[in-house]
Amino acid sequence: MSEVSVKVYGPLALQLNQREVKVEAEKIKDIFISLDNKFGTNSYDKITTDEQGRNISGDMQVVIDGKIERDLEKRIKFDRGVLPYIKIIPLAGGG
C-alpha cells in the first residue's frame, strides 16, 4: 500500500482533530479502514453499498481530483509519484 494524504471535513475533521491525514491505502475503502484503525472511528461500517460495492449511503462523499468517486473497490491511481487530491466530506444529515 502507498501513503496518501486525505483532507477531511465537517464533524470528521473535528473528531480527528485535524484537517489533513496521511494514511496507507491502495483502494478507496482502504482510506476509511486506515482512518478507523488510526483514530478508533467506525466510518467504514457506516457506509452502505450496493451489490457492486458502490457507496450509496449518502453519509460520506469521496472526492478524488475534483470528481466524486463511489466505487469503494477502485484502486487509487498514482500519476508518476504525484499524490491524488483526496477529500472525504460527511454530507449533511448523514449518520
mmCIF file with all atom_site columns, C-alpha atoms in Angstrom:
data_model
loop_
_atom_site.group_PDB
_atom_site.id
_atom_site.type_symbol
_atom_site.label_atom_id
_atom_site.label_alt_id
_atom_site.label_comp_id
_atom_site.label_asym_id
_atom_site.label_entity_id
_atom_site.label_seq_id
_atom_site.pdbx_PDB_ins_code
_atom_site.Cartn_x
_atom_site.Cartn_y
_atom_site.Cartn_z
_atom_site.occupancy
_atom_site.B_iso_or_equiv
_atom_site.pdbx_formal_charge
_atom_site.auth_seq_id
_atom_site.auth_comp_id
_atom_site.auth_asym_id
_atom_site.auth_atom_id
_atom_site.pdbx_PDB_model_num
ATOM 1  C CA . MET A 1 1  ? 0.000   0.000  0.000   1.00 0.00 ? 1  MET A CA 1
ATOM 2  C CA . SER A 1 2  ? 1.048   3.586  -0.565  1.00 0.00 ? 2  SER A CA 1
ATOM 3  C CA . GLU A 1 3  ? 0.701   6.562  1.716   1.00 0.00 ? 3  GLU A CA 1
ATOM 4  C CA . VAL A 1 4  ? -1.901  9.096  0.610   1.00 0.00 ? 4  VAL A CA 1
ATOM 5  C CA . SER A 1 5  ? -2.857  12.448 2.039   1.00 0.00 ? 5  SER A CA 1
ATOM 6  C CA . VAL A 1 6  ? -6.570  12.854 2.718   1.00 0.00 ? 6  VAL A CA 1
ATOM 7  C CA . LYS A 1 7  ? -8.388  16.056 3.568   1.00 0.00 ? 7  LYS A CA 1
ATOM 8  C CA . VAL A 1 8  ? -11.348 15.556 5.903   1.00 0.00 ? 8  VAL A CA 1
ATOM 9  C CA . TYR A 1 9  ? -14.160 17.994 6.604   1.00 0.00 ? 9  TYR A CA 1
ATOM 10 C CA . GLY A 1 10 ? -17.093 18.592 8.908   1.00 0.00 ? 10 GLY A CA 1
ATOM 11 C CA . PRO A 1 11 ? -17.614 16.514 12.064  1.00 0.00 ? 11 PRO A CA 1
ATOM 12 C CA . LEU A 1 12 ? -14.986 14.018 10.904  1.00 0.00 ? 12 LEU A CA 1
ATOM 13 C CA . ALA A 1 13 ? -12.290 16.719 10.984  1.00 0.00 ? 13 ALA A CA 1
ATOM 14 C CA . LEU A 1 14 ? -13.377 17.742 14.478  1.00 0.00 ? 14 LEU A CA 1
ATOM 15 C CA . GLN A 1 15 ? -13.390 14.129 15.623  1.00 0.00 ? 15 GLN A CA 1
ATOM 16 C CA . LEU A 1 16 ? -9.901  13.517 14.240  1.00 0.00 ? 16 LEU A CA 1
ATOM 17 C CA . ASN A 1 17 ? -8.770  16.955 15.469  1.00 0.00 ? 17 ASN A CA 1
ATOM 18 C CA . GLN A 1 18 ? -7.032  17.691 12.177  1.00 0.00 ? 18 GLN A CA 1
ATOM 19 C CA . ARG A 1 19 ? -7.897  18.603 8.605   1.00 0.00 ? 19 ARG A CA 1
ATOM 20 C CA . GLU A 1 20 ? -5.302  16.597 6.694   1.00 0.00 ? 20 GLU A CA 1
ATOM 21 C CA . VAL A 1 21 ? -4.363  13.000 7.465   1.00 0.00 ? 21 VAL A CA 1
ATOM 22 C CA . LYS A 1 22 ? -1.831  10.643 5.894   1.00 0.00 ? 22 LYS A CA 1
ATOM 23 C CA . VAL A 1 23 ? -2.988  7.026  5.622   1.00 0.00 ? 23 VAL A CA 1
ATOM 24 C CA . GLU A 1 24 ? -1.949  3.820  3.884   1.00 0.00 ? 24 GLU A CA 1
ATOM 25 C CA . ALA A 1 25 ? -4.325  2.958  1.046   1.00 0.00 ? 25 ALA A CA 1
ATOM 26 C CA . GLU A 1 26 ? -4.461  1.040  -2.200  1.00 0.00 ? 26 GLU A CA 1
ATOM 27 C CA . LYS A 1 27 ? -8.222  1.208  -2.788  1.00 0.00 ? 27 LYS A CA 1
ATOM 28 C CA . ILE A 1 28 ? -10.831 3.795  -1.809  1.00 0.00 ? 28 ILE A CA 1
ATOM 29 C CA . LYS A 1 29 ? -12.159 1.588  1.010   1.00 0.00 ? 29 LYS A CA 1
ATOM 30 C CA . ASP A 1 30 ? -8.641  1.399  2.493   1.00 0.00 ? 30 ASP A CA 1
ATOM 31 C CA . ILE A 1 31 ? -8.824  5.125  3.253   1.00 0.00 ? 31 ILE A CA 1
ATOM 32 C CA . PHE A 1 32 ? -11.787 4.594  5.576   1.00 0.00 ? 32 PHE A CA 1
ATOM 33 C CA . ILE A 1 33 ? -10.307 1.439  7.108   1.00 0.00 ? 33 ILE A CA 1
ATOM 34 C CA . SER A 1 34 ? -6.992  3.217  7.769   1.00 0.00 ? 34 SER A CA 1
ATOM 35 C CA . LEU A 1 35 ? -8.752  6.231  9.306   1.00 0.00 ? 35 LEU A CA 1
ATOM 36 C CA . ASP A 1 36 ? -10.796 3.918  11.529  1.00 0.00 ? 36 ASP A CA 1
ATOM 37 C CA . ASN A 1 37 ? -7.706  1.983  12.633  1.00 0.00 ? 37 ASN A CA 1
ATOM 38 C CA . LYS A 1 38 ? -5.712  5.153  13.248  1.00 0.00 ? 38 LYS A CA 1
ATOM 39 C CA . PHE A 1 39 ? -8.353  7.069  15.203  1.00 0.00 ? 39 PHE A CA 1
ATOM 40 C CA . GLY A 1 40 ? -10.691 4.397  16.593  1.00 0.00 ? 40 GLY A CA 1
ATOM 41 C CA . THR A 1 41 ? -13.615 5.623  14.480  1.00 0.00 ? 41 THR A CA 1
ATOM 42 C CA . ASN A 1 42 ? -16.166 3.494  12.600  1.00 0.00 ? 42 ASN A CA 1
ATOM 43 C CA . SER A 1 43 ? -16.738 5.466  9.395   1.00 0.00 ? 43 SER A CA 1
ATOM 44 C CA . TYR A 1 44 ? -16.296 2.414  7.127   1.00 0.00 ? 44 TYR A CA 1
ATOM 45 C CA . ASP A 1 45 ? -19.020 0.493  8.990   1.00 0.00 ? 45 ASP A CA 1
ATOM 46 C CA . LYS A 1 46 ? -21.462 3.358  8.375   1.00 0.00 ? 46 LYS A CA 1
ATOM 47 C CA . ILE A 1 47 ? -21.107 3.221  4.585   1.00 0.00 ? 47 ILE A CA 1
ATOM 48 C CA . THR A 1 48 ? -23.924 1.422  2.798   1.00 0.00 ? 48 THR A CA 1
ATOM 49 C CA . THR A 1 49 ? -23.017 -0.150 -0.529  1.00 0.00 ? 49 THR A CA 1
ATOM 50 C CA . ASP A 1 50 ? -24.882 -1.794 -3.377  1.00 0.00 ? 50 ASP A CA 1
ATOM 51 C CA . GLU A 1 51 ? -24.052 -5.229 -4.831  1.00 0.00 ? 51 GLU A CA 1
ATOM 52 C CA . GLN A 1 52 ? -21.168 -3.757 -6.841  1.00 0.00 ? 52 GLN A CA 1
ATOM 53 C CA . GLY A 1 53 ? -19.538 -2.213 -3.757  1.00 0.00 ? 53 GLY A CA 1
ATOM 54 C CA . ARG A 1 54 ? -20.518 1.339  -4.676  1.00 0.00 ? 54 ARG A CA 1
ATOM 55 C CA . ASN A 1 55 ? -21.137 3.876  -1.921  1.00 0.00 ? 55 ASN A CA 1
ATOM 56 C CA . ILE A 1 56 ? -24.867 4.604  -1.831  1.00 0.00 ? 56 ILE A CA 1
ATOM 57 C CA . SER A 1 57 ? -25.157 5.594  1.835   1.00 0.00 ? 57 SER A CA 1
ATOM 58 C CA . GLY A 1 58 ? -25.192 9.333  1.456   1.00 0.00 ? 58 GLY A CA 1
ATOM 59 C CA . ASP A 1 59 ? -23.187 9.666  4.689   1.00 0.00 ? 59 ASP A CA 1
ATOM 60 C CA . MET A 1 60 ? -19.743 10.185 3.213   1.00 0.00 ? 60 MET A CA 1
ATOM 61 C CA . GLN A 1 61 ? -18.669 11.525 -0.153  1.00 0.00 ? 61 GLN A CA 1
ATOM 62 C CA . VAL A 1 62 ? -15.202 10.773 -1.533  1.00 0.00 ? 62 VAL A CA 1
ATOM 63 C CA . VAL A 1 63 ? -13.807 13.299 -4.000  1.00 0.00 ? 63 VAL A CA 1
ATOM 64 C CA . ILE A 1 64 ? -10.615 12.455 -5.905  1.00 0.00 ? 64 ILE A CA 1
ATOM 65 C CA . ASP A 1 65 ? -9.032  15.154 -8.051  1.00 0.00 ? 65 ASP A CA 1
ATOM 66 C CA . GLY A 1 66 ? -12.345 17.021 -8.140  1.00 0.00 ? 66 GLY A CA 1
ATOM 67 C CA . LYS A 1 67 ? -14.557 14.058 -9.112  1.00 0.00 ? 67 LYS A CA 1
ATOM 68 C CA . ILE A 1 68 ? -16.975 12.183 -6.856  1.00 0.00 ? 68 ILE A CA 1
ATOM 69 C CA . GLU A 1 69 ? -15.912 8.546  -6.559  1.00 0.00 ? 69 GLU A CA 1
ATOM 70 C CA . ARG A 1 70 ? -18.460 5.985  -5.370  1.00 0.00 ? 70 ARG A CA 1
ATOM 71 C CA . ASP A 1 71 ? -16.631 2.731  -6.194  1.00 0.00 ? 71 ASP A CA 1
ATOM 72 C CA . LEU A 1 72 ? -15.019 1.720  -2.901  1.00 0.00 ? 72 LEU A CA 1
ATOM 73 C CA . GLU A 1 73 ? -13.127 -1.113 -4.621  1.00 0.00 ? 73 GLU A CA 1
ATOM 74 C CA . LYS A 1 74 ? -11.471 1.228  -7.130  1.00 0.00 ? 74 LYS A CA 1
ATOM 75 C CA . ARG A 1 75 ? -7.690  1.425  -6.965  1.00 0.00 ? 75 ARG A CA 1
ATOM 76 C CA . ILE A 1 76 ? -6.193  4.820  -6.247  1.00 0.00 ? 76 ILE A CA 1
ATOM 77 C CA . LYS A 1 77 ? -4.123  5.992  -9.215  1.00 0.00 ? 77 LYS A CA 1
ATOM 78 C CA . PHE A 1 78 ? -0.724  7.489  -8.584  1.00 0.00 ? 78 PHE A CA 1
ATOM 79 C CA . ASP A 1 79 ? 0.423   9.522  -11.570 1.00 0.00 ? 79 ASP A CA 1
ATOM 80 C CA . ARG A 1 80 ? 4.240   9.486  -11.698 1.00 0.00 ? 80 ARG A CA 1
ATOM 81 C CA . GLY A 1 81 ? 4.585   9.799  -7.961  1.00 0.00 ? 81 GLY A CA 1
ATOM 82 C CA . VAL A 1 82 ? 2.096   12.668 -7.686  1.00 0.00 ? 82 VAL A CA 1
ATOM 83 C CA . LEU A 1 83 ? -0.397  12.024 -4.923  1.00 0.00 ? 83 LEU A CA 1
ATOM 84 C CA . PRO A 1 84 ? -4.054  12.357 -5.875  1.00 0.00 ? 84 PRO A CA 1
ATOM 85 C CA . TYR A 1 85 ? -6.025  15.123 -4.158  1.00 0.00 ? 85 TYR A CA 1
ATOM 86 C CA . ILE A 1 86 ? -8.470  13.201 -1.957  1.00 0.00 ? 86 ILE A CA 1
ATOM 87 C CA . LYS A 1 87 ? -11.238 14.710 0.175   1.00 0.00 ? 87 LYS A CA 1
ATOM 88 C CA . ILE A 1 88 ? -13.738 12.956 2.430   1.00 0.00 ? 88 ILE A CA 1
ATOM 89 C CA . ILE A 1 89 ? -16.816 15.041 3.072   1.00 0.00 ? 89 ILE A CA 1
ATOM 90 C CA . PRO A 1 90 ? -19.527 13.971 5.529   1.00 0.00 ? 90 PRO A CA 1
ATOM 91 C CA . LEU A 1 91 ? -22.834 15.012 3.994   1.00 0.00 ? 91 LEU A CA 1
ATOM 92 C CA . ALA A 1 92 ? -25.486 16.965 5.886   1.00 0.00 ? 92 ALA A CA 1
ATOM 93 C CA . GLY A 1 93 ? -27.896 14.687 7.660   1.00 0.00 ? 93 GLY A CA 1
ATOM 94 C CA . GLY A 1 94 ? -25.533 11.727 7.364   1.00 0.00 ? 94 GLY A CA 1
ATOM 95 C CA . GLY A 1 95 ? -25.203 9.391  10.343  1.00 0.00 ? 95 GLY A CA 1
#
